XYZ file of C-alpha atoms in Angstrom:
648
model
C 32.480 -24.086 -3.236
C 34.804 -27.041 -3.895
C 35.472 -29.569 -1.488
C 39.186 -30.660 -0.671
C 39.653 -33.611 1.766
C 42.940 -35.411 0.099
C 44.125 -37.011 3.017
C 46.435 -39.723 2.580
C 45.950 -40.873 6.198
C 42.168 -42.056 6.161
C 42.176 -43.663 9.510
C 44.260 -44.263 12.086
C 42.887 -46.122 15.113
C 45.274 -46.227 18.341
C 45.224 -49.391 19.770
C 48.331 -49.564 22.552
C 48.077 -49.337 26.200
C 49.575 -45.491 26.818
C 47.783 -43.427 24.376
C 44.405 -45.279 24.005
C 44.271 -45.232 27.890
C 44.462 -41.042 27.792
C 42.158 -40.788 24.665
C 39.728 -43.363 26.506
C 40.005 -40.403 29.670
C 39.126 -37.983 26.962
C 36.239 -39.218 26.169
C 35.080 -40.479 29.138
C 36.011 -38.239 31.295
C 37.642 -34.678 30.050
C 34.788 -34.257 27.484
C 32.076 -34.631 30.019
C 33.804 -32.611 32.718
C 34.192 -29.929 30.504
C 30.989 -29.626 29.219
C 29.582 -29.058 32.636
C 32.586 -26.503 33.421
C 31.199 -24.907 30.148
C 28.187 -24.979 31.997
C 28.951 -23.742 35.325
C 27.836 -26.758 37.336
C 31.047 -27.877 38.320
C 30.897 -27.296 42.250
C 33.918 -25.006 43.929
C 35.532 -24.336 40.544
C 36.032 -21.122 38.529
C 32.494 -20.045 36.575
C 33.081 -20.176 32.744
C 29.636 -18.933 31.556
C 30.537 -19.791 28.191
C 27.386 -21.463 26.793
C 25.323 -18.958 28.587
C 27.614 -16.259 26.870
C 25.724 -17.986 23.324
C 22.258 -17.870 24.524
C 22.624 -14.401 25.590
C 24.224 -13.425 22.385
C 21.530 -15.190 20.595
C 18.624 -13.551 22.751
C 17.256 -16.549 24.179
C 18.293 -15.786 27.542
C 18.915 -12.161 29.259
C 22.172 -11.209 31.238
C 25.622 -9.883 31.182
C 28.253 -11.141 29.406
C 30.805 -13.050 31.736
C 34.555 -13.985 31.315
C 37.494 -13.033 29.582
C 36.863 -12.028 26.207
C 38.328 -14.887 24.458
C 35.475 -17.049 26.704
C 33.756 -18.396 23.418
C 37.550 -20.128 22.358
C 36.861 -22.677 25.067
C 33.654 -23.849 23.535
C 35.339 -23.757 20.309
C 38.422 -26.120 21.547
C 35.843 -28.299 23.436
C 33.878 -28.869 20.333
C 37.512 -29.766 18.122
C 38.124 -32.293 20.911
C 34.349 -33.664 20.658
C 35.073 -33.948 16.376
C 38.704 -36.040 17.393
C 36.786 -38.325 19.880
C 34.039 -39.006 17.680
C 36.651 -40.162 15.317
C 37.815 -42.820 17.163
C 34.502 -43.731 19.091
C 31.186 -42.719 17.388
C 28.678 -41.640 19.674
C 25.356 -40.788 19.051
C 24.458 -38.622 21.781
C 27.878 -36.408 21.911
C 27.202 -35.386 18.597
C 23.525 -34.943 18.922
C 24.589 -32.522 21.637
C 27.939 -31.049 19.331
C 25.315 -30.698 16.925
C 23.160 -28.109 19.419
C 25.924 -26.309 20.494
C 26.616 -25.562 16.739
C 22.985 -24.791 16.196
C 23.437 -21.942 18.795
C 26.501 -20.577 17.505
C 24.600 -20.064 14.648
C 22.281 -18.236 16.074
C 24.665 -15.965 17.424
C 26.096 -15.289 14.620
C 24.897 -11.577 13.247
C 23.572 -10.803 9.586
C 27.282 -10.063 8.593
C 28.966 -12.863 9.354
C 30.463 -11.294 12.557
C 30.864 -13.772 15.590
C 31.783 -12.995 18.945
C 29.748 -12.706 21.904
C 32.171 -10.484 24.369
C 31.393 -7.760 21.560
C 27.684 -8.867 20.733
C 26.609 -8.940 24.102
C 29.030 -6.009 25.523
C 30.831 -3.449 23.289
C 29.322 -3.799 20.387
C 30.524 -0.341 18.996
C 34.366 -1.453 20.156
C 34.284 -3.981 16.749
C 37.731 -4.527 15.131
C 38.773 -0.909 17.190
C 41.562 -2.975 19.023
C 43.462 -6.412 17.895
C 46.050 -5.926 20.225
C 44.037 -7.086 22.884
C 40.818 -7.846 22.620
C 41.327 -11.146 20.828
C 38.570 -11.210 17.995
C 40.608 -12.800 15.753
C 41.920 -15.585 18.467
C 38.448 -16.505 18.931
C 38.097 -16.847 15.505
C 40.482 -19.268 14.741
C 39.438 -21.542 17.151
C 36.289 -21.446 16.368
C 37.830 -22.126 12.642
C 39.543 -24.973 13.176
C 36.652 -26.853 15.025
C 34.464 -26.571 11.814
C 37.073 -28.272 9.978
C 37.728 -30.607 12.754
C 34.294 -31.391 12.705
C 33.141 -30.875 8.941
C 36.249 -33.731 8.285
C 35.274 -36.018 10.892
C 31.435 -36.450 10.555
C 31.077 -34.804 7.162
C 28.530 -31.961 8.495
C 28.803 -28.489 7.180
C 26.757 -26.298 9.684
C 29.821 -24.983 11.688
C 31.860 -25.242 9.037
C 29.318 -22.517 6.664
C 29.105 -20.378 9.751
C 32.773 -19.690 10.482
C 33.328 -19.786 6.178
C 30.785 -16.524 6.763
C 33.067 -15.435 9.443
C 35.834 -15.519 7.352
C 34.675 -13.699 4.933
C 33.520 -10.799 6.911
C 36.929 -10.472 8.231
C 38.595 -10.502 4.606
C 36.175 -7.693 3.780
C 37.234 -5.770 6.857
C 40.858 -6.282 6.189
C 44.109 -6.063 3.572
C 45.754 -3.516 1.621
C 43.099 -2.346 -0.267
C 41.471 1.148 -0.226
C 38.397 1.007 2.417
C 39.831 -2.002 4.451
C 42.019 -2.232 7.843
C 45.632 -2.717 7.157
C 45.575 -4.312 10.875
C 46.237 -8.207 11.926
C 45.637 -10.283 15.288
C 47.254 -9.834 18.664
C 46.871 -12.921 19.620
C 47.817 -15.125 16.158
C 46.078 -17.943 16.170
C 43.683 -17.299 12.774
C 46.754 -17.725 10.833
C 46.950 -21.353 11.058
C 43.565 -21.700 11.429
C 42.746 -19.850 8.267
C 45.281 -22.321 6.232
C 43.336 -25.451 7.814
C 40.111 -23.885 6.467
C 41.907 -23.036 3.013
C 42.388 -26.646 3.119
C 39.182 -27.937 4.054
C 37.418 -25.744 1.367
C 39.723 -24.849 -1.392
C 39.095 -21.205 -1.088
C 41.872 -19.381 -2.025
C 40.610 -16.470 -0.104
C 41.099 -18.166 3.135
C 44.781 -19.011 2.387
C 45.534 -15.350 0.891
C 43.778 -13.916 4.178
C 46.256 -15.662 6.640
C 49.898 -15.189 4.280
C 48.125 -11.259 4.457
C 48.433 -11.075 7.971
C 52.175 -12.632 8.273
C 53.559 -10.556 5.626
C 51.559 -7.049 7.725
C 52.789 -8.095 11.140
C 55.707 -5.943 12.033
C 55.346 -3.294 9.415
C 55.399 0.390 10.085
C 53.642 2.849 10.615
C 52.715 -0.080 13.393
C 49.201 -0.854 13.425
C 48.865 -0.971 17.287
C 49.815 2.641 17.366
C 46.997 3.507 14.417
C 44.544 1.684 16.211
C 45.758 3.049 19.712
C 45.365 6.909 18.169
C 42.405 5.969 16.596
C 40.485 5.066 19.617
C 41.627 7.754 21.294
C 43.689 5.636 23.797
C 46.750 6.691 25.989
C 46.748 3.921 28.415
C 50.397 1.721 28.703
C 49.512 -1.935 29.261
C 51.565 -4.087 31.823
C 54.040 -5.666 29.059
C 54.901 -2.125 27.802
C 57.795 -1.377 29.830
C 59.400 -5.037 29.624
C 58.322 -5.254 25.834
C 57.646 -2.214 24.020
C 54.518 -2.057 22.113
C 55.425 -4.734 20.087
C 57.561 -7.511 20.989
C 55.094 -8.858 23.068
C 53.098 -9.901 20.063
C 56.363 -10.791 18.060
C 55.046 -7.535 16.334
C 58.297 -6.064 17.197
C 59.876 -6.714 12.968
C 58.714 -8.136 10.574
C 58.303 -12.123 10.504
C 60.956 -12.810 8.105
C 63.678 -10.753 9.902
C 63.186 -12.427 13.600
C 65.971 -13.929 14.488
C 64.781 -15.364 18.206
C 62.143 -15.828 19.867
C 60.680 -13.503 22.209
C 57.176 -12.322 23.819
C 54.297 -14.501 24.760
C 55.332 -18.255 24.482
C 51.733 -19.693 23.239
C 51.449 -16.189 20.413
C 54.924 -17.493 19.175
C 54.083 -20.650 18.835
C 50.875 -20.223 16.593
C 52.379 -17.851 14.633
C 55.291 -20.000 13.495
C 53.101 -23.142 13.196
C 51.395 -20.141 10.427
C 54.489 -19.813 9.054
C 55.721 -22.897 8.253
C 51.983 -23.804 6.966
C 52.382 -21.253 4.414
C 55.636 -22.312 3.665
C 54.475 -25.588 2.701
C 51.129 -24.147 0.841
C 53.581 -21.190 -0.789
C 56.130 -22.369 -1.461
C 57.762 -19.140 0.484
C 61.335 -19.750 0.657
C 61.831 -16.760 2.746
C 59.240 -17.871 5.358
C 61.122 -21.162 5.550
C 64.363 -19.578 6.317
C 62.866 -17.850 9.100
C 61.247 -20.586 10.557
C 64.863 -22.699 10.295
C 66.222 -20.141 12.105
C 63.701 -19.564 14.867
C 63.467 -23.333 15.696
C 67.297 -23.365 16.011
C 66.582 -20.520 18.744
C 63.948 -21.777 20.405
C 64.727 -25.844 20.816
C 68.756 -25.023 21.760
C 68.457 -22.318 23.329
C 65.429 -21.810 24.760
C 63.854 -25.354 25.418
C 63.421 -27.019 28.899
C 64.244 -30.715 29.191
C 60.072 -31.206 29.343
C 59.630 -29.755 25.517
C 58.188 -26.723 27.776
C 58.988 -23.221 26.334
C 58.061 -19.737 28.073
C 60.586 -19.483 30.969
C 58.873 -16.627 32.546
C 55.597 -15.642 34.273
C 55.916 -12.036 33.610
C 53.991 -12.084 30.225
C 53.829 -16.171 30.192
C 56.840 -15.579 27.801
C 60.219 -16.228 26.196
C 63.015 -14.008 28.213
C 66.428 -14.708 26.856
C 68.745 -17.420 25.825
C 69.776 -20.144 28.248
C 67.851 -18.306 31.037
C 66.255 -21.394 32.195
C 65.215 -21.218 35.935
C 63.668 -24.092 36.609
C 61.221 -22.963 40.200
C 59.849 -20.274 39.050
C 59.506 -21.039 35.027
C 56.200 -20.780 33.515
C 56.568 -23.095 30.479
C 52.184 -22.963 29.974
C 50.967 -26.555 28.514
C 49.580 -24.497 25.956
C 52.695 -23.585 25.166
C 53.804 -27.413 24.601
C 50.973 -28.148 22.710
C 51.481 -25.493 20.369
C 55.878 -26.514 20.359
C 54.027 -30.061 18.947
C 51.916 -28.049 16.167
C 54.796 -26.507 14.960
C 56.912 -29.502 14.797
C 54.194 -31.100 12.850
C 54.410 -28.333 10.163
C 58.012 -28.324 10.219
C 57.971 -32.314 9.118
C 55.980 -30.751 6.393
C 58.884 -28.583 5.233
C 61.500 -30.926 6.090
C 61.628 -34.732 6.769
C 64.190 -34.383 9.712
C 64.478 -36.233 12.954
C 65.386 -33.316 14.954
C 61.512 -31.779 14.571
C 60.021 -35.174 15.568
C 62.653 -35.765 18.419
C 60.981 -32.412 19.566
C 57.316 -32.960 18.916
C 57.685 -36.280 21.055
C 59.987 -34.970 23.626
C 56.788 -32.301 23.857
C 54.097 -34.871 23.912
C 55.463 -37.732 26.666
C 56.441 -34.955 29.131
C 55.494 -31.141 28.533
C 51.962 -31.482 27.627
C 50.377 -34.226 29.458
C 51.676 -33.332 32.679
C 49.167 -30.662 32.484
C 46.348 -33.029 33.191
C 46.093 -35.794 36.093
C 45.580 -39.192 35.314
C 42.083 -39.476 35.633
C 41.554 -36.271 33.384
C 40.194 -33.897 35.842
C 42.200 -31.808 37.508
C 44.925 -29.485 35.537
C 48.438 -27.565 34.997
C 48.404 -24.358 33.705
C 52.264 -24.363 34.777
C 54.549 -26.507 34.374
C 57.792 -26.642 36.654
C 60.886 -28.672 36.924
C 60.931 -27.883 40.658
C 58.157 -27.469 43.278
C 58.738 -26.587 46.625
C 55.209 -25.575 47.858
C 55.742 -24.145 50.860
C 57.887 -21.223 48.639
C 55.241 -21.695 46.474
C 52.849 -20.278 49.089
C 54.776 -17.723 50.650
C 57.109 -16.216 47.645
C 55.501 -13.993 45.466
C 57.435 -14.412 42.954
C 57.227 -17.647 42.644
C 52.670 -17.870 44.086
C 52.017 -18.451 40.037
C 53.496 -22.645 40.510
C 51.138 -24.479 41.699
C 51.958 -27.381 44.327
C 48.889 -29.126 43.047
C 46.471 -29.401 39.760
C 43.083 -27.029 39.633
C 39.768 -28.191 38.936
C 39.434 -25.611 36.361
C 40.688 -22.099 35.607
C 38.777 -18.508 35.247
C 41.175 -18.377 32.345
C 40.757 -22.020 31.119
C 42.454 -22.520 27.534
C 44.978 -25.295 28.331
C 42.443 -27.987 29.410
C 40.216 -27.943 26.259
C 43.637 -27.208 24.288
C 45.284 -30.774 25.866
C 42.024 -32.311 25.181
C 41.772 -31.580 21.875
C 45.069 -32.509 21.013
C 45.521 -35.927 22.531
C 42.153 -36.269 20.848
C 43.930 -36.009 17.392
C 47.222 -37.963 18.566
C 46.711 -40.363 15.584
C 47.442 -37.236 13.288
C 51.194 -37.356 14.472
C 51.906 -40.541 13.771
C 52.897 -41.011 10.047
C 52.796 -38.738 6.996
C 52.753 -39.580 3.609
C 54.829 -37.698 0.521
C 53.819 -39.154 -2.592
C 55.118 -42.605 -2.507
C 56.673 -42.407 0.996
C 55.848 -43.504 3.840
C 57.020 -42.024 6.955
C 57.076 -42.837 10.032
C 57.032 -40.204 12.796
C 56.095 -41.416 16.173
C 55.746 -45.230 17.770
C 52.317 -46.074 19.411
C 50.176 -49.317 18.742
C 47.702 -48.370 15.804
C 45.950 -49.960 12.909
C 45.401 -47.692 10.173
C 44.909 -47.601 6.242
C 46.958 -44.786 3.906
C 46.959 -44.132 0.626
C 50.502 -44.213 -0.943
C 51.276 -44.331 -4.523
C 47.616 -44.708 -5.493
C 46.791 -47.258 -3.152
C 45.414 -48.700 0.340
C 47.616 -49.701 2.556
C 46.986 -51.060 5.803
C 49.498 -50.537 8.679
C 49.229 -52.595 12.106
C 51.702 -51.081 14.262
C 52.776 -53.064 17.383
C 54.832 -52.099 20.312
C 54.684 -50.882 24.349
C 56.059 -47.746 23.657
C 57.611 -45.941 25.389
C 58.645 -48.515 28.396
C 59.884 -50.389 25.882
C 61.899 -49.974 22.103
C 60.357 -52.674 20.735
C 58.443 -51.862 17.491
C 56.969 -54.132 14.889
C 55.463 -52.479 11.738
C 53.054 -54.929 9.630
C 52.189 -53.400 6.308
C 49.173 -54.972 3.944
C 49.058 -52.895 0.525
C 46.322 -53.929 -1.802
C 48.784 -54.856 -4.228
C 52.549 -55.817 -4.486
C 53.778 -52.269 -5.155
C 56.828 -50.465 -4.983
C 57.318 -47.146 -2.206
C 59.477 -46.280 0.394
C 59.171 -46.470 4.511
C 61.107 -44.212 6.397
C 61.043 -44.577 10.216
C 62.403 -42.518 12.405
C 65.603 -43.443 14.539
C 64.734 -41.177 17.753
C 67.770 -38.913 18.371
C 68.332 -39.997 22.001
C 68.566 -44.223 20.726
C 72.347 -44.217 20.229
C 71.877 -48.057 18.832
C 69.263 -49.073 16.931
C 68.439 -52.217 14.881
C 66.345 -52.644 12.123
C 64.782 -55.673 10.600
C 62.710 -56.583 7.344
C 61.077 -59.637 7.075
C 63.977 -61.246 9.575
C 66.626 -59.758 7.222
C 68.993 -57.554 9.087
C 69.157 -53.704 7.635
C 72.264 -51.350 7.356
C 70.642 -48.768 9.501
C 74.251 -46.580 8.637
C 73.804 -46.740 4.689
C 70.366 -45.952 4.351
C 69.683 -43.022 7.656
C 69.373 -39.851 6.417
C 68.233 -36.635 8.757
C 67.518 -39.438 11.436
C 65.148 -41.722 9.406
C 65.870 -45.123 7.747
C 64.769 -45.203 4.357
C 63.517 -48.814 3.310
C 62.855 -49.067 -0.709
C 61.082 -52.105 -1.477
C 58.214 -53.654 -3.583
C 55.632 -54.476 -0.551
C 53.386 -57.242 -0.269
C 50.973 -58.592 2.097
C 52.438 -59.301 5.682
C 55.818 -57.482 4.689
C 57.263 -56.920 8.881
C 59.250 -54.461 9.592
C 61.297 -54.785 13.042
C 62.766 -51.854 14.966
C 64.451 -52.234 18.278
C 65.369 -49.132 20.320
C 67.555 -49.740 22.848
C 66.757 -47.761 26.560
C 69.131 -47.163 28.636
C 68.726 -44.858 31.411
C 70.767 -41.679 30.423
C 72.079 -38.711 32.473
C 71.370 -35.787 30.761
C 73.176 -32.604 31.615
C 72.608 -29.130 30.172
C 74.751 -26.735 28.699
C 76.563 -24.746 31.339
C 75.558 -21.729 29.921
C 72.199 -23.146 31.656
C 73.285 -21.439 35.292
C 70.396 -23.303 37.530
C 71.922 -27.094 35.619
C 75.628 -26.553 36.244
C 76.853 -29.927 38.375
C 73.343 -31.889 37.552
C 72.107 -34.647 35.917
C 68.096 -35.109 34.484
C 67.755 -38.765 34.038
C 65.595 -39.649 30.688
C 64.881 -43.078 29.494
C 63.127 -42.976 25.682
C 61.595 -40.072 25.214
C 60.264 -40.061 28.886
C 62.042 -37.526 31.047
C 61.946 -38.633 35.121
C 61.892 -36.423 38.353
C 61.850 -37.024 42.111
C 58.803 -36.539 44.140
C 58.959 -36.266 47.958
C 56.445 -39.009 48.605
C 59.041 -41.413 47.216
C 62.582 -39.950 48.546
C 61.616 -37.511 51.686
C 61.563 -33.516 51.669
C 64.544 -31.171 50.818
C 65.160 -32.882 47.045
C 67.934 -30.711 46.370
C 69.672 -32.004 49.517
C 70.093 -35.786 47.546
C 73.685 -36.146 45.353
C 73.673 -38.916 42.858
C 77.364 -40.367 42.138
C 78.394 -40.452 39.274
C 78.943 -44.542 39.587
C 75.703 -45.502 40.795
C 74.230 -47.998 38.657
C 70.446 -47.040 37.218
C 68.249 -49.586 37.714
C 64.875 -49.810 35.982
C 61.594 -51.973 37.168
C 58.104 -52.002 35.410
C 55.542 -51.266 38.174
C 52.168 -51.834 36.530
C 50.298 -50.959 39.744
C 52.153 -47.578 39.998
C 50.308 -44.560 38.679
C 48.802 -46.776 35.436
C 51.693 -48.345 35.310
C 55.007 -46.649 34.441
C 58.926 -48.256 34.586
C 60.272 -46.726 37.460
C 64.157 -45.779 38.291
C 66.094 -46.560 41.222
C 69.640 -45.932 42.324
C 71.934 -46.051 44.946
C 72.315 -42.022 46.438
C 73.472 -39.873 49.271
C 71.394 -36.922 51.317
C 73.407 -34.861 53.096
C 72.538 -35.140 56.881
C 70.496 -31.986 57.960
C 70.383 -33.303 61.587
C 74.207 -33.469 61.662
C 74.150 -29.824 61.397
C 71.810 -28.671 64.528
C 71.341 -25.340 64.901
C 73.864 -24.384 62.972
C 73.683 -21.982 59.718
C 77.076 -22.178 58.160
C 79.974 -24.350 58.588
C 83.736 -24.271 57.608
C 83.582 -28.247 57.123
C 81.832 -30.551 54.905
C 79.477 -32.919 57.172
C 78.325 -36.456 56.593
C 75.971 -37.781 53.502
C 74.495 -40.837 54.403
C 73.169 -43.538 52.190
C 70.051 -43.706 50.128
C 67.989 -45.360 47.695
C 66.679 -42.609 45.214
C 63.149 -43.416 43.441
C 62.313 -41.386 40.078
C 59.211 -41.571 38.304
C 58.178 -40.222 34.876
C 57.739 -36.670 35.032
C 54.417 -36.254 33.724
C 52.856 -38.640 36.769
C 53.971 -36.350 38.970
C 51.600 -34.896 41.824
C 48.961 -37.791 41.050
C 49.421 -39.232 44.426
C 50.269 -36.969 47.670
C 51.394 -33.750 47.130
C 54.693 -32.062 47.801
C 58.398 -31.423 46.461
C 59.198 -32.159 43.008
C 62.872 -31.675 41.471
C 63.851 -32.932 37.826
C 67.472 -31.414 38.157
C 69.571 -33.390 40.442
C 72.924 -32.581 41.970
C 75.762 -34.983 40.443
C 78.649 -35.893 42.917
């Protein structure tokens, strides 16, 4: 089996205050926490039974197996966040223990190849007899893309041979060809996963496997229904009414001819990150047009403010365009997390602004909300507004939470967020040949290889309070290439500096990045300044819940108003439309954040009395409104929230 680990980014080490602070929690804190979730000794939270699940599968311990059947996935995300962290800080004993863990998936892992220990331990005459639901495949990837996490990071194969056996068990089950399952995934996650291992490997197989199940999906006679008769099942699940068999699953066409998005959020999200991977590794112009076009759906139509996607509990999914409702939306932070894999991909397909804009709009407000500051208690949900007194006595609106969980019965999004601000150094630049590009600004030193060389990159700013950005490249020789960094889509006047010479940002900007030609040397500087300006962001009216407010964003960071800092009833204060925004740094303030204040009204509840309507307008009186960054929110005493504020 040949080897394939051409990365041009060999090491990037984050070094600034925001991001090294949360990978720092990570590892100190998330990692750990999880592993005794994993473990069931976290007191008055949810059991997981996951590791147990292993031993039980493996027949060193007796027992039933217990959780959802996707339960193994969490081990499988924690171990992809353990492979990141070791990246940036070695540790001996973590990966002694990674290395056990692995040990025991191994053996759990039947003669065949086949790994899963739901079906092991529980059903095991129910193999591969229903992908719509049961999640085999789902668990699978996962599991997938932590042996290549980990196989790249410490160069050990163990997991990596193990889930290599997986995958081949499931090509022989599967494809077109006489004796196999013409079926494919419910839940799509192997896709991408598949390509990552197609990369890590150079197996073909692995790449062919995953383009297989894209080109299937959606094809009739529908495989759900085959499946369904075959198993001699007549039972409707809960989506069926709302979604059909189908559209739930984006199963509804065929990949290539859907036009929006619709069905479960997270599902979506994986399956176009698949997409545009095999795009890029096929060359597929067809699957390229269809990704074009479901981005254009999803991020204007479809998008909250946050980079959260999924405006609806009922099936944690997509409803329709511009339905937006911001109290009872459901936007999951897995949801987020996988908005940011796809913009990653699409970068791969196209160097354009408007996919990073996304991807950081996604990862300074949608995702990390979904995890306090000290990395143990999390969001499953993410809302724009929280009222928790509705949120206790409104059914409709009892899946919001007021306040984060220790853990979850159902606990993908806090291994998921772990893993991926884990790998936050993988966002940051790409390299094409003999350009440079720079995606995302965060303190780092790192080395790349472009045009045949090493070049090392110190990158210098206090992102995202402030626009500052100084770029200090060190390539082993003078040699000629290209940087292109990104002017962020919300900086309406940026400056750019080489060396102290001033830069036509105008003449050389193209898809929203600055393209700098130049023979480099040793100590070259470049010098960006953002400008950040508080701006009042309103939504297309379309939007019904937005119409007559204002979000306020500053950078990339979006802000709210919590009712520790401006009283109860939110929606009761009007912001004029002259009130000046002022901003202060307040480093003692929830790890330090730049906070906005502004002069407001609240209308005067105790002018009313006992009254419940009125002909006449009554009173506002004066205010000082307080916002903070919405992904702080709830870290200090809990109550209302509102990111939507009325504009008078």
């Amino acid at each position: 089996m040949t080897e394939v680990l051409s990365k041009n980014i060999k090491r990037v080490k984050i070094t600034d205050h925001f991001w090294r602070k949360r990978i720092d929690i990570i590892r100190d804190e998330v990692i750990p926490y999880q592993w005794e979730a994993l473990n069931d000794r976290i007191p008055d939270a949810p059991a997981s039974h996951a590791m147990k699940n292993f031993k039980i599968a493996a027949g060193e311990e007796s027992g039933e197996f217990f959780g959802f059947v996707f339960q193994d996935s969490d081990v499988g995300k924690w171990l992809e966040a353990v492979a990141y962290s070791l990246e940036n800080d070695p540790d001996p004993e973590l990966e002694k223990t990674a290395d056990e863990v692995i040990e025991l998936i191994g053996r759990a892992q039947q003669d065949d190849g086949y790994l899963n220990t739901y079906f092991t331990i529980k059903e095991p005459q129910l193999k591969w007899r229903n992908l719509r639901d049961k999640h085999e495949m789902y668990v699978a990837g996962h599991m997938m893309e932590a042996a290549v996490a980990y196989f790249e990071v410490t160069g050990k194969r163990k997991l990596l041979d193990i889930m290599c056996r997986f995958a081949d068990h499931i090509d022989e089950m599967f494809g077109k060809e006489e004796n196999k399952l013409r079926g494919y995934d419910g839940h799509q996650e192997i896709k991408l996963a598949l390509v990552k291992l197609y990369k890590a490997t150079g197996n073909e197989r692995y790449l062919q496997l995953s383009k297989y199940f894209i080109d299937e999906r959606g094809q009739q006679p529908h495989y759900f229904d085959l499946e369904k008769k075959a198993r001699n099942d007549d039972k409707e699940f809960w989506w069926h009414d709302e979604y059909g068999d189908y559209s739930y699953h984006q199963a509804h066409l065929p990949v290539r001819d859907q036009k929006e998005a619709i069905g479960h959020a997270v599902r979506a999200m994986y399956m176009y990150t698949a997409m545009a991977d095999l795009a890029i590794e096929t060359g597929d112009h067809t699957l390229k047009e269809a990704c074009e076009r479901l981005w254009e759906n999803v991020t204007n139509r479809q998008m909250y403010i946050t980079g959260g996607v999924g405006s609806q509990d009922f099936g944690e999914a997509f409803s329709f365009d511009y339905d937006l409702p911001n109290d009872t939306c459901y936007t999951e932070t897995c949801a987020s997390i996988g908005l940011v894999f796809w913009a990653k991909r699409m970068l791969g397909i196209e160097k354009n602004g408007k996919y990073a804009d996304v991807m950081e709009r996604a990862l300074y407000n949608g995702t990390i909300s979904g995890m306090d500051l000290d990395g143990k208690k999390f969001f499953y949900v993410n809302p724009l507004e929280v009222w928790p007194k509705a949120n206790e006595k409104r059914q409709d609106k009892t899946h919001v939470k007021p306040v984060r969980q220790k853990w979850y019965s159902c606990a993908c999004c806090p291994p998921n967020l772990a893993r991926l601000i884990a790998s936050i150094g993988q966002y940051v630049y790409s390299v094409d040949s003999n350009q440079l590009f720079v995606h995302l600004y965060m303190g780092n030193e790192s080395e790349l290889d472009i045009a045949g060389q090493k070049v090392q990159i110190i990158q210098e700013t206090n992102y995202p309070w402030d626009g500052n950005v100084q770029i200090t490249l060190s390539p082993e020789n003078e040699r000629e290439f290209t940087v292109a960094v990104r002017i962020p889509g919300w900086c309406k006047l940026a400056a750019l500096k080489v060396n102290n010479e001033l830069v036509d940002i105008d003449c050389c900007t193209k898809n929203g990045y600055a393209y700098i030609t130049r023979t480099w040397k040793k100590g070259d500087k470049i010098v960006l300044v953002l400008p950040m300006p508080v701006e009042r962001v309103r939504a297309n009216p379309k939007v019904r819940e937005n119409v007559g407010k204002v979000s306020l964003q500053r950078g990339p960071i979006v802000y709210c108003l919590e009712e520790v800092d401006n009283g109860a009833n939110l929606p009761n204060i009007l912001l004029p439309k002259d009130s000046e925004l002022e901003v202060t740094f307040q480093e003692e303030l929830l790890g330090g954040i730049s906070v906005i204040t502004a002069k407001a009204e609240r209308i005067d509840d105790q002018a009313w009395g006992n009254e419940l309507y009125m002909t006449y307008e009554k009173d506002t009186k004066s205010i000082t409104l307080k916002a903070i960054p919405y992904y702080a929110w709830c870290n200090r005493q809990p109550g209302e929230m509102l990111v939507w504020i009325m504009e008078k």
